[in-house]
Structures are given as C-alpha cells and as structure tokens.
Short mmCIF file of C-alpha atoms in Angstrom, two decimals:
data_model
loop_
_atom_site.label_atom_id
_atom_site.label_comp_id
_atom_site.label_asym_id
_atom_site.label_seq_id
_atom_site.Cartn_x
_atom_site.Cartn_y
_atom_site.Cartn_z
CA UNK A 1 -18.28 7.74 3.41
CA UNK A 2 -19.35 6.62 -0.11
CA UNK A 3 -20.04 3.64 -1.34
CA UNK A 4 -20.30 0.01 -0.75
CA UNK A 5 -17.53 -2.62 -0.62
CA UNK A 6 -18.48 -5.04 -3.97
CA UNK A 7 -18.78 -8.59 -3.41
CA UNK A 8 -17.45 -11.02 -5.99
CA UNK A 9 -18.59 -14.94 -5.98
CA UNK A 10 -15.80 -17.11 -5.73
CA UNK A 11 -16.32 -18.56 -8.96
CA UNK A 12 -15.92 -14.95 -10.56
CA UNK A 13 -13.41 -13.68 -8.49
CA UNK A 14 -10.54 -15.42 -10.34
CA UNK A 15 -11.52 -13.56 -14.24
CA UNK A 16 -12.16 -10.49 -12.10
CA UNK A 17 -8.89 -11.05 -10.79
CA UNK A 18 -7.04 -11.65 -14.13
CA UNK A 19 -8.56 -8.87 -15.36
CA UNK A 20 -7.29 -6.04 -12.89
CA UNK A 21 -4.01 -7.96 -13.09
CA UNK A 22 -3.80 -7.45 -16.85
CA UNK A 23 -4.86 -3.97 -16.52
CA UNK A 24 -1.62 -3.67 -14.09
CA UNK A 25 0.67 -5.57 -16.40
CA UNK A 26 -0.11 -2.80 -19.13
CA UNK A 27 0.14 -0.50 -16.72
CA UNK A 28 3.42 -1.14 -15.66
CA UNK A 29 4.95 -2.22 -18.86
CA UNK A 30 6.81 0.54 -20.65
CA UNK A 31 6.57 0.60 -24.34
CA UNK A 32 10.00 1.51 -26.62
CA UNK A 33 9.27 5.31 -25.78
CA UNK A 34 9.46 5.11 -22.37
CA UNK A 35 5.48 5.64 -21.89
CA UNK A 36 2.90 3.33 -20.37
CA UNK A 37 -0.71 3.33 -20.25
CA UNK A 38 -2.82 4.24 -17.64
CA UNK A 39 -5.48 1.96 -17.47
CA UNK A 40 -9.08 3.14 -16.09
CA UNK A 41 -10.48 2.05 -12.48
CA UNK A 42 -12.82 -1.06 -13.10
CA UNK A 43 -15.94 -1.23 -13.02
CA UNK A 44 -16.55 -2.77 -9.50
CA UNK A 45 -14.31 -0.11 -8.13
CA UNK A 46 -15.89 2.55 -5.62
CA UNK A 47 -14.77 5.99 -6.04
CA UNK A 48 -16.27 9.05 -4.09
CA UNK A 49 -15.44 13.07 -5.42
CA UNK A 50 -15.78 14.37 -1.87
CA UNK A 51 -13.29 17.00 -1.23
CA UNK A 52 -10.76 17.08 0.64
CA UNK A 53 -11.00 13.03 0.74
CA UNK A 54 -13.47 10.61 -0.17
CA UNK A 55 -14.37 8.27 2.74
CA UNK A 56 -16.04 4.81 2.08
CA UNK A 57 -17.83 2.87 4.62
CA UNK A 58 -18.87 -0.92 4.49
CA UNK A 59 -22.64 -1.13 4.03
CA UNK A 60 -23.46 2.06 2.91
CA UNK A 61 -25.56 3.52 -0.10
CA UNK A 62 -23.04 4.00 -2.85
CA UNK A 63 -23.09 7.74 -3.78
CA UNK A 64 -24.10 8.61 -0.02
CA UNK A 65 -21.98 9.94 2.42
CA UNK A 66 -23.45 9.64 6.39
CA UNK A 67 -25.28 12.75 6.91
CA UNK A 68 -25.94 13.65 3.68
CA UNK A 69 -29.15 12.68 1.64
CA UNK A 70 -28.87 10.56 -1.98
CA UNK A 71 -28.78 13.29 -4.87
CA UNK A 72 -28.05 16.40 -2.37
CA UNK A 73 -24.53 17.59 -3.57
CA UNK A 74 -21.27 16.00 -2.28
CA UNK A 75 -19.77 18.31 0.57
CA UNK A 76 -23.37 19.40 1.98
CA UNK A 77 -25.21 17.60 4.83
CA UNK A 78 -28.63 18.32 6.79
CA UNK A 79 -26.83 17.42 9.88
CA UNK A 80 -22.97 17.10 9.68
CA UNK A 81 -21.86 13.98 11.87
CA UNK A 82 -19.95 14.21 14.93
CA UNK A 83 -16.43 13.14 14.59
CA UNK A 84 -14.10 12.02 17.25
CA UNK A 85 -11.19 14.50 17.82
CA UNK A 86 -8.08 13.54 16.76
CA UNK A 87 -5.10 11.53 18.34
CA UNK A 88 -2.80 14.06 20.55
CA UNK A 89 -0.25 10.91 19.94
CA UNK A 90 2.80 13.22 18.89
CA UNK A 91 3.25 10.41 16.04
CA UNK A 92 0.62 11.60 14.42
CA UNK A 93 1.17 15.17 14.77
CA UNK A 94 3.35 15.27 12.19
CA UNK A 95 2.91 18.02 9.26
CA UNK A 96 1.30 21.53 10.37
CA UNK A 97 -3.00 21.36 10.23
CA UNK A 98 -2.85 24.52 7.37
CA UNK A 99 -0.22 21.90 5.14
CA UNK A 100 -2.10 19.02 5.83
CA UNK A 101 -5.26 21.14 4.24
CA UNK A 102 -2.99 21.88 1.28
CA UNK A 103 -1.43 18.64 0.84
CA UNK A 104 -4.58 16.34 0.38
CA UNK A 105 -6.55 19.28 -1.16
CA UNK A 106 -3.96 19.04 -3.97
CA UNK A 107 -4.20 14.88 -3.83
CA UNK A 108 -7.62 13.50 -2.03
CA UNK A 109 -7.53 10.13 -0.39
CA UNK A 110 -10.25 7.44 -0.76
CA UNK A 111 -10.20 6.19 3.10
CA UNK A 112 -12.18 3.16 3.75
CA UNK A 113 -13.74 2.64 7.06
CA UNK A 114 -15.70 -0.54 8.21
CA UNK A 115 -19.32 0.25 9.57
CA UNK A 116 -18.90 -2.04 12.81
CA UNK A 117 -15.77 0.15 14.26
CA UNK A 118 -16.43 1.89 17.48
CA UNK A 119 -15.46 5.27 16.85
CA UNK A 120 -13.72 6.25 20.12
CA UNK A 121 -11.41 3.13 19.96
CA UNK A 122 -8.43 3.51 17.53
CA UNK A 123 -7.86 1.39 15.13
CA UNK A 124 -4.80 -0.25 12.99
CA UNK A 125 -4.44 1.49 9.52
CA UNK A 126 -3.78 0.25 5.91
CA UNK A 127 -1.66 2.54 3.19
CA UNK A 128 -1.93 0.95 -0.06
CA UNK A 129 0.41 2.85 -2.47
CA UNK A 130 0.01 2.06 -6.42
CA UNK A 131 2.30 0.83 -8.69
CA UNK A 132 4.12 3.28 -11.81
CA UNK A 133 1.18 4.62 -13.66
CA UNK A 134 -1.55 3.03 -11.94
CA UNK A 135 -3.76 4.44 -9.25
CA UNK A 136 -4.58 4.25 -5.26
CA UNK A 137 -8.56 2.37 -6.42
CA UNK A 138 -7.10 0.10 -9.04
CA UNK A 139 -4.29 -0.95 -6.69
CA UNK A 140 -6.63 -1.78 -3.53
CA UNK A 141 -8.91 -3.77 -6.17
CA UNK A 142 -5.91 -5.55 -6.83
CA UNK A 143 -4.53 -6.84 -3.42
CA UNK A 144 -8.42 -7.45 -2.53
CA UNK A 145 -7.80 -5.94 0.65
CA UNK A 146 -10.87 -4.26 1.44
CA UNK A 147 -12.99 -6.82 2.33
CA UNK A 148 -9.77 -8.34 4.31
CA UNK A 149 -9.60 -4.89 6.20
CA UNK A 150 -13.18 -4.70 6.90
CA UNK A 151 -12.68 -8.37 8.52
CA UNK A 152 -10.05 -7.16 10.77
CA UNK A 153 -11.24 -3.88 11.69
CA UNK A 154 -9.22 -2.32 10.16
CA UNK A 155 -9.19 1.46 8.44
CA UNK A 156 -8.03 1.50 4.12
CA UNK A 157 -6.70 4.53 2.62
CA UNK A 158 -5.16 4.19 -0.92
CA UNK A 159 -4.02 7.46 -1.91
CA UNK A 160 -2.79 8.79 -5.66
CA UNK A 161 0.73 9.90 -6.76
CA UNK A 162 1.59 12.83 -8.70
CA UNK A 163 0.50 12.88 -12.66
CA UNK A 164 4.19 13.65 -14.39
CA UNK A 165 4.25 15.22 -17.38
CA UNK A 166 3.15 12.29 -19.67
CA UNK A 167 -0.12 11.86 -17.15
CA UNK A 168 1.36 9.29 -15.79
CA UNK A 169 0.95 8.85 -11.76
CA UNK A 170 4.14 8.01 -9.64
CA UNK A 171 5.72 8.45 -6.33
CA UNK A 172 8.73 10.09 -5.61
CA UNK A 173 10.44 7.07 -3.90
CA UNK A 174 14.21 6.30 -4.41
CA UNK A 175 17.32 6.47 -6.66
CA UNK A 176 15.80 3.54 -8.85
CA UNK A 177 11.87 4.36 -8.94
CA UNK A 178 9.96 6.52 -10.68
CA UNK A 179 10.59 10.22 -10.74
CA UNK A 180 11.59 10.61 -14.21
CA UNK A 181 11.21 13.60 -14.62
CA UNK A 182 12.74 15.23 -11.47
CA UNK A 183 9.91 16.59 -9.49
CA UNK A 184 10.24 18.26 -6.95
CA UNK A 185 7.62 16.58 -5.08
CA UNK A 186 7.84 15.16 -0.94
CA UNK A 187 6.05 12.25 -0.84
CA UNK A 188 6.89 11.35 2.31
CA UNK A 189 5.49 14.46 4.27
CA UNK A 190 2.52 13.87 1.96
CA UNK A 191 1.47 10.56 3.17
CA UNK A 192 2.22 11.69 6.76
CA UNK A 193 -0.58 14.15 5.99
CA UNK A 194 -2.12 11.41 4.98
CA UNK A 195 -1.79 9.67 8.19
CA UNK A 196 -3.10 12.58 10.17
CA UNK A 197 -5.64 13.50 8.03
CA UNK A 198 -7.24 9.50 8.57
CA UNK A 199 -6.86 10.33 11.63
CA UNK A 200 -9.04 12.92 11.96
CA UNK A 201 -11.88 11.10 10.51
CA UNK A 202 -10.99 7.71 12.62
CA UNK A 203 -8.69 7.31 15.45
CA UNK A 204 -5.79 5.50 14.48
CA UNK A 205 -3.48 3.28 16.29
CA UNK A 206 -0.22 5.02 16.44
CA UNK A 207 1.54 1.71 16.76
CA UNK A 208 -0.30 -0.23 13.68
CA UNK A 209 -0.13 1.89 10.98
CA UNK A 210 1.21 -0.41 7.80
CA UNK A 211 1.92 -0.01 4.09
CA UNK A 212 1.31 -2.41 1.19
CA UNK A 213 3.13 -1.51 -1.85
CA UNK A 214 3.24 -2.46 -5.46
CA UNK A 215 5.97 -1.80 -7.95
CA UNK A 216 6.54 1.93 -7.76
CA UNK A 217 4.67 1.64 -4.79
CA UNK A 218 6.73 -0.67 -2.89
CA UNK A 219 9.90 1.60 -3.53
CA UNK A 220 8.11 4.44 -1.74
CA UNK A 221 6.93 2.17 1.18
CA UNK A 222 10.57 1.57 1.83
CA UNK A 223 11.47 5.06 1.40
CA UNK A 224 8.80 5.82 4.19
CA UNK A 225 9.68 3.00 6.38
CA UNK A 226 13.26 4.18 6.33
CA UNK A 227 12.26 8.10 6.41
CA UNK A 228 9.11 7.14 8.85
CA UNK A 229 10.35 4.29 11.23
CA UNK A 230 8.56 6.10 14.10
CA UNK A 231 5.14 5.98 12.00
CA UNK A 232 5.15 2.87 10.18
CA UNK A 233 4.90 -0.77 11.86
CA UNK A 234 5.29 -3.07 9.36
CA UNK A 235 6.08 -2.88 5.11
CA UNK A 236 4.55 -5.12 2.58
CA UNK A 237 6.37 -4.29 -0.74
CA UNK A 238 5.26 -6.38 -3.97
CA UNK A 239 7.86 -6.40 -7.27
CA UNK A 240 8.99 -3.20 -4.92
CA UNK A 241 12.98 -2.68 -3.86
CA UNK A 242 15.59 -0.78 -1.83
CA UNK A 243 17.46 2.00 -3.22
CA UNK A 244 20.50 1.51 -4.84
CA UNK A 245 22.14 3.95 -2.76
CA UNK A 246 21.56 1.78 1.07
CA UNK A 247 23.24 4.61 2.79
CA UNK A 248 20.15 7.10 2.20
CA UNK A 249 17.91 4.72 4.39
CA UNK A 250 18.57 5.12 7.91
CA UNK A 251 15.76 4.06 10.04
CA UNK A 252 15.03 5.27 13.69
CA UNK A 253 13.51 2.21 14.84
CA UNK A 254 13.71 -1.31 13.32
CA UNK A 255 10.35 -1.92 11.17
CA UNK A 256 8.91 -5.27 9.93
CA UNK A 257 9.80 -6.02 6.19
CA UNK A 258 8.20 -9.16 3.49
CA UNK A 259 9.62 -8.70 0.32
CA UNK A 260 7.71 -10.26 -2.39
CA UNK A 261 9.01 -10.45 -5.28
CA UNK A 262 8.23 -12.78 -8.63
CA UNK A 263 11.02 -15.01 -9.83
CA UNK A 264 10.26 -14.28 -13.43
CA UNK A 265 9.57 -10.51 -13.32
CA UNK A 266 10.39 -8.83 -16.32
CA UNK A 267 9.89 -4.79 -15.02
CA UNK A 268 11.64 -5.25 -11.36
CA UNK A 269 13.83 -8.02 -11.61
CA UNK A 270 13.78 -10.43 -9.11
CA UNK A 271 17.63 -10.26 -8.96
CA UNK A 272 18.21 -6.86 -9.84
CA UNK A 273 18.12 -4.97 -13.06
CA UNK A 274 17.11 -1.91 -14.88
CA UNK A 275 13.90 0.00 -15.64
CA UNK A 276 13.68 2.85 -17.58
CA UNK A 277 17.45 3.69 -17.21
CA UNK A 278 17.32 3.26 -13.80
CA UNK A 279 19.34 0.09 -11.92
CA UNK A 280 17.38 -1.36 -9.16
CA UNK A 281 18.63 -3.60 -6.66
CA UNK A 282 17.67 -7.21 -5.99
CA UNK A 283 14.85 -8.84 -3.93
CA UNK A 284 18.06 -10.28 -1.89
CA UNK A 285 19.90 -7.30 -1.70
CA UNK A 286 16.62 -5.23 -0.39
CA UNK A 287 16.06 -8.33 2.29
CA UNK A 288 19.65 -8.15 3.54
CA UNK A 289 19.53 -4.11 3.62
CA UNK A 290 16.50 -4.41 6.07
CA UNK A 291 18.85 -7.20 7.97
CA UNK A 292 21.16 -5.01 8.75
CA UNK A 293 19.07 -2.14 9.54
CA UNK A 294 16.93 -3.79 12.13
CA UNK A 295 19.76 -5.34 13.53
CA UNK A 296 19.11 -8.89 13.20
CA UNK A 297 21.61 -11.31 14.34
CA UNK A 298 20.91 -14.33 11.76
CA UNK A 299 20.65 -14.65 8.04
CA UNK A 300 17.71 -15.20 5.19
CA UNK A 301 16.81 -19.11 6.11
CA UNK A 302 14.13 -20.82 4.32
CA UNK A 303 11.07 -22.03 6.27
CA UNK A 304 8.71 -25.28 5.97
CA UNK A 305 6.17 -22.50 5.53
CA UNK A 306 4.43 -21.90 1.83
CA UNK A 307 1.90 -20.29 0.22
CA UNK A 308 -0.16 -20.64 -2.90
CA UNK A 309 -0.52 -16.21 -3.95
CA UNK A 310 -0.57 -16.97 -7.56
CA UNK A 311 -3.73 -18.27 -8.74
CA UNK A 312 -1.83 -18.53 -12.50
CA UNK A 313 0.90 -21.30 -11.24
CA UNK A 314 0.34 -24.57 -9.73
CA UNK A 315 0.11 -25.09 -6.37
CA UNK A 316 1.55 -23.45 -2.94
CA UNK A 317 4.08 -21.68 -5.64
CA UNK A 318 5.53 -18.97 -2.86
CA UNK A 319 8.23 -20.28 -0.54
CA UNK A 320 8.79 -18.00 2.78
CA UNK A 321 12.32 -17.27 3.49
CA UNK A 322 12.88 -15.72 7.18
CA UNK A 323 16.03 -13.58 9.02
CA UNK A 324 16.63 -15.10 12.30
CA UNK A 325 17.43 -13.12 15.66
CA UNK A 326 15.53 -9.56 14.59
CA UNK A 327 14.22 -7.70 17.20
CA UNK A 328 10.69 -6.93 18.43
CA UNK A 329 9.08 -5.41 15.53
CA UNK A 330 11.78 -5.71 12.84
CA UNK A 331 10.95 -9.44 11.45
CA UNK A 332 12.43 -9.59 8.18
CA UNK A 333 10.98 -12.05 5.32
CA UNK A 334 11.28 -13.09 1.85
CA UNK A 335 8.06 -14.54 -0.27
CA UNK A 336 9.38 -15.79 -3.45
CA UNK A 337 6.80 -16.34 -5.70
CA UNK A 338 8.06 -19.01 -8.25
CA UNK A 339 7.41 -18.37 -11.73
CA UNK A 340 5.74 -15.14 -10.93
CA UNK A 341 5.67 -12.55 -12.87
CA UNK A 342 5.79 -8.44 -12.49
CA UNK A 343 1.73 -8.39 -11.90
CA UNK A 344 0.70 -11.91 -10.56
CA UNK A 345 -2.80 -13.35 -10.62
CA UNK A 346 -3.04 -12.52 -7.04
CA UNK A 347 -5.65 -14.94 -5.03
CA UNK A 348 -7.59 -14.35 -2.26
CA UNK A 349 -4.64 -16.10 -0.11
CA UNK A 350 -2.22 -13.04 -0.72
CA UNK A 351 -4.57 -10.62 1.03
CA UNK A 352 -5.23 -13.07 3.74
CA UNK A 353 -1.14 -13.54 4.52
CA UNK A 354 -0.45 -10.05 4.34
CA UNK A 355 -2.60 -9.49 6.98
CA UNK A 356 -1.61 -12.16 8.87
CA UNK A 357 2.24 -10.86 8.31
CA UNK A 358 0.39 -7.24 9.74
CA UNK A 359 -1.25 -9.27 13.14
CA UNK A 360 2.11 -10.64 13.90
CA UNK A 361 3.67 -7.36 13.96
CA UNK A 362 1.28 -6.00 15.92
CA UNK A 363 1.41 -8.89 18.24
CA UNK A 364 5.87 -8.66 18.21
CA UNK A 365 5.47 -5.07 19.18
#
C-alpha cells in the first residue's frame, strides 16, 4: 500500500487535465503504419513495484507499504500485517488460487484502497481498464476517480493489458478491438483473478463490483459484462462498443450499461466505423444490444437530465438518453457528449456521475 493519492487545486486541475487527455489522444491515435505511441505515466501518477500487486492506500508515505519501513526493500516487512481472509462468496471463487498466482504474477495490479475502510466490512470495487496503448495508472489519472473512490469507500484497481508485439498494451476484447495480432491471451479469466486477488487484500462486495472503460477498454468491459454477468454490477464504457458479432454476448443476468460516447470521435465513431481494419458498431447499436439483453420493455428516450463532462465545450454539453422498463439491475443509458471527441477534456463532473450511475445500481439491485 504505496503511495499517496495527489491533490490538484481546482485552478490546476483543468491543464493537468488537458494534459493526460492529450497524452491519451496520442495514445490512441494510430499513425499511417498502424502504430501508436505509448505515452509515459505523468508525473502526479503513483506507481508501486510490489510484486505480485502494488497496493496504494490514501494517506500513506509514498514509497511505503504498511508494515514495511521507508528504504527497506519492497516485498520485506518487520511485521507483515494481518489481512482479512477472503470472501467464501462462490462469485469470487472464480479461477484456481495456483492460476490466480500465475496470472497477476505475469500482469501486477495497482489496487487502491482508502485508509478509513473497516477491514472486515466488504466493500464495492472499481476496475478501470485502459484504452489501446495506454496503461491501467494513466487511465485512472484520467477519469480522476481515485479521489472519487476514496469518497465513497470504495476499493480502485486499474490493471495493465498485454504488450503486443509493437509494445503496445491492449486487451483481448471483441471482434472489433484490439488484438491485432491474434494473441492468444484470456482476458476475461485474467481480470477475474483480478477480482479475487482484490479480494484477498480487501473484502469485496460480491454484488458491487463495476468496470469503467476507455476505448479499448470499454470493448473489454462489455466483453466481461457479457462473459461475467454474475460478477459485474454495472459497465461504464467511454468511446468503448459492442462487438460486431451481438450473438457472442450472452449474458446470465441483466447488468447496468451507460454508453458514452463523443459525437465527433474520430478513432470509435460515434455511429459506427472502422479502426485499424476492424468495423465497430455504433454507440446506438451497442445501447440497443444491451436493450435487448437485459430485457427491457421500452426504447432509448431522451431525459430532461444533462451534464457538463467536457470541460473543452460549452456548457452542460452531454445529454442522457435512458431505456425504459429494464429490470432491477439492467438500467440501460446513453451519455452523448456533443462535440466530443475520442479523448475528451474530462472534468471533475464525469467522475462524480459515474459514480453516481454506480450508487444507483447498487441501490436497483
């Protein structure tokens, strides 16, 4: 448990903002050869090397991990911790303990873990998954959701894709996004190592575990909400979409959906295109696909309700489009972010609503 969450005035927070977001933008743009740049974690990033996951806590020392002492090496302690067991919730049980070892030995986990938490009470959980060539630290930066988890009480883990052949990271996620190169690669018993292996270190709440996805990222959320109904709560998916193929998504249970999606994205388009050879549906067609899924009996109607995520446009910019007559725990939504682009200039409002759109789940359930 490394590190401390940085705090960024208001009046900074915007050029910090812009700057992440145009480390994104190059990271997710694709130059003529089919290669894009991986950009480097910023500077007010936290990052621990503590095998086999780093853990970060609110309000600790950064470089110190509880029960270790500053400049003793990472992985040794005077006095190792106590740590609650974990969750006999067969949800969780879900890959064997000896691949779990092996799966996030291979890929470590940054897991974030606010200070105030009682440990013998389980708590909701947060999966950020990075965009195409990005990574799990640059992404959380991003959506600014650690302080907005630490609010809540709620656990962070942003994990890291595979590096393809180019060193580019990526997750194996559908027909349209972003396995070029044909790995053979299961991300979705990966992050439900993941899962388990947070909760090992913190109990987690079998019944709010949720996934915030950008890009690349929001693909493979909606590959693991349709693989992982019976794990996953609630899917955030940002300039993310269904795969082409709907017929390869067959959910167990319904699952909460918002689809946001920028009306002037260039790299996901909002109403369907191509990236890198591959066709990608549209933000409607990834909407109605969760419709029909969860079984809702209405259609995509817009609401009176709006938001202002895009600190680059004018005013309450996003417009909230809703299915009517889902189920308990399969709420369906579309934020539309006029004029947005692939990597908006995300304000503090986006984190806020996301985790609003996570309390209402857990509240539906």
């Amino acid at each position: 448990m490394a590190g401390r969450i940085p705090l960024v005035r208001r009046g900074a927070r915007r050029l910090w903002a812009a700057s992440i977001a145009t480390l994104l933008a190059g990271a997710c743009s694709a130059s003529t050869d089919g290669r894009a740049e991986s950009p480097e974690p910023p500077l007010a990033s936290t990052r621990s090397t503590a095998i086999p996951a780093s853990t970060t806590t609110p309000g600790t020392t950064p470089g110190t991990t509880p029960g270790t002492t500053p400049g003793t090496t990472p992985g040794t302690t005077a006095a190792e911790p106590s740590r609650p067991a974990p969750p006999t919730d067969p949800a969780l049980l879900v890959v064997e303990p000896t691949r779990v070892a092996e799966l996030i030995a291979e890929r470590p986990a940054e897991v974030v873990v606010p200070a105030d938490l009682d440990p013998a009470t389980p708590a909701p959980l947060v999966v950020v998954l990075h965009g195409y060539t990005a990574s799990g630290a640059i992404q959380s930066e991003y959506f600014g959701f650690r302080v907005e988890a630490a609010r809540r009480g709620m656990v962070l883990v942003h994990p890291d894709g595979t590096v393809d052949p180019r060193g580019d990271r990526f997750w194996n996620a559908t027909d349209a996004c972003c396995n070029f190169f044909g790995a053979d690669v299961d991300d979705v018993e990966y992050l439900s190592a993941v899962v388990q292996h947070v909760a090992q270190i913190h109990p987690i709440d079998p019944d709010r575990i949720f996934l915030a996805g950008h890009s690349n990222g929001g693909f493979m959320s909606y590959r693991f909400a349709c693989e992982r109904a019976d794990l996953v709560a609630a899917v955030v998916s940002l300039a993310g979409a269904m795969p082409v193929d709907a017929s390869s998504c067959t959910p167990s249970e319904p699952v909460s959906v918002v689809q946001v999606h920028g009306t002037l994205d260039t790299v996901i388009g909002y109403d369907g295109g191509e990236f890198l050879g591959r066709i990608h549906p549209s933000s409607a067609t990834s909407v109605d696909d969760w419709r029909v899924r969860n079984g809702c009996k209405g259609d995509l109607a817009p609401t009176d309700r709006r938001l202002d995520l895009d600190a680059a446009v004018d005013g309450a910019e996003t417009r909230i489009e809703a299915v009517g007559g889902c189920p308990a725990g399969g709420s369906v939504e579309r934020w539309t972010i006029e004029d947005g682009s692939h990597v908006p200039e995300l304000s503090p409002a986006f984190a806020t609503a996301v985790f609003d759109a996570f309390e209402s789940v857990r509240a539906d359930r």
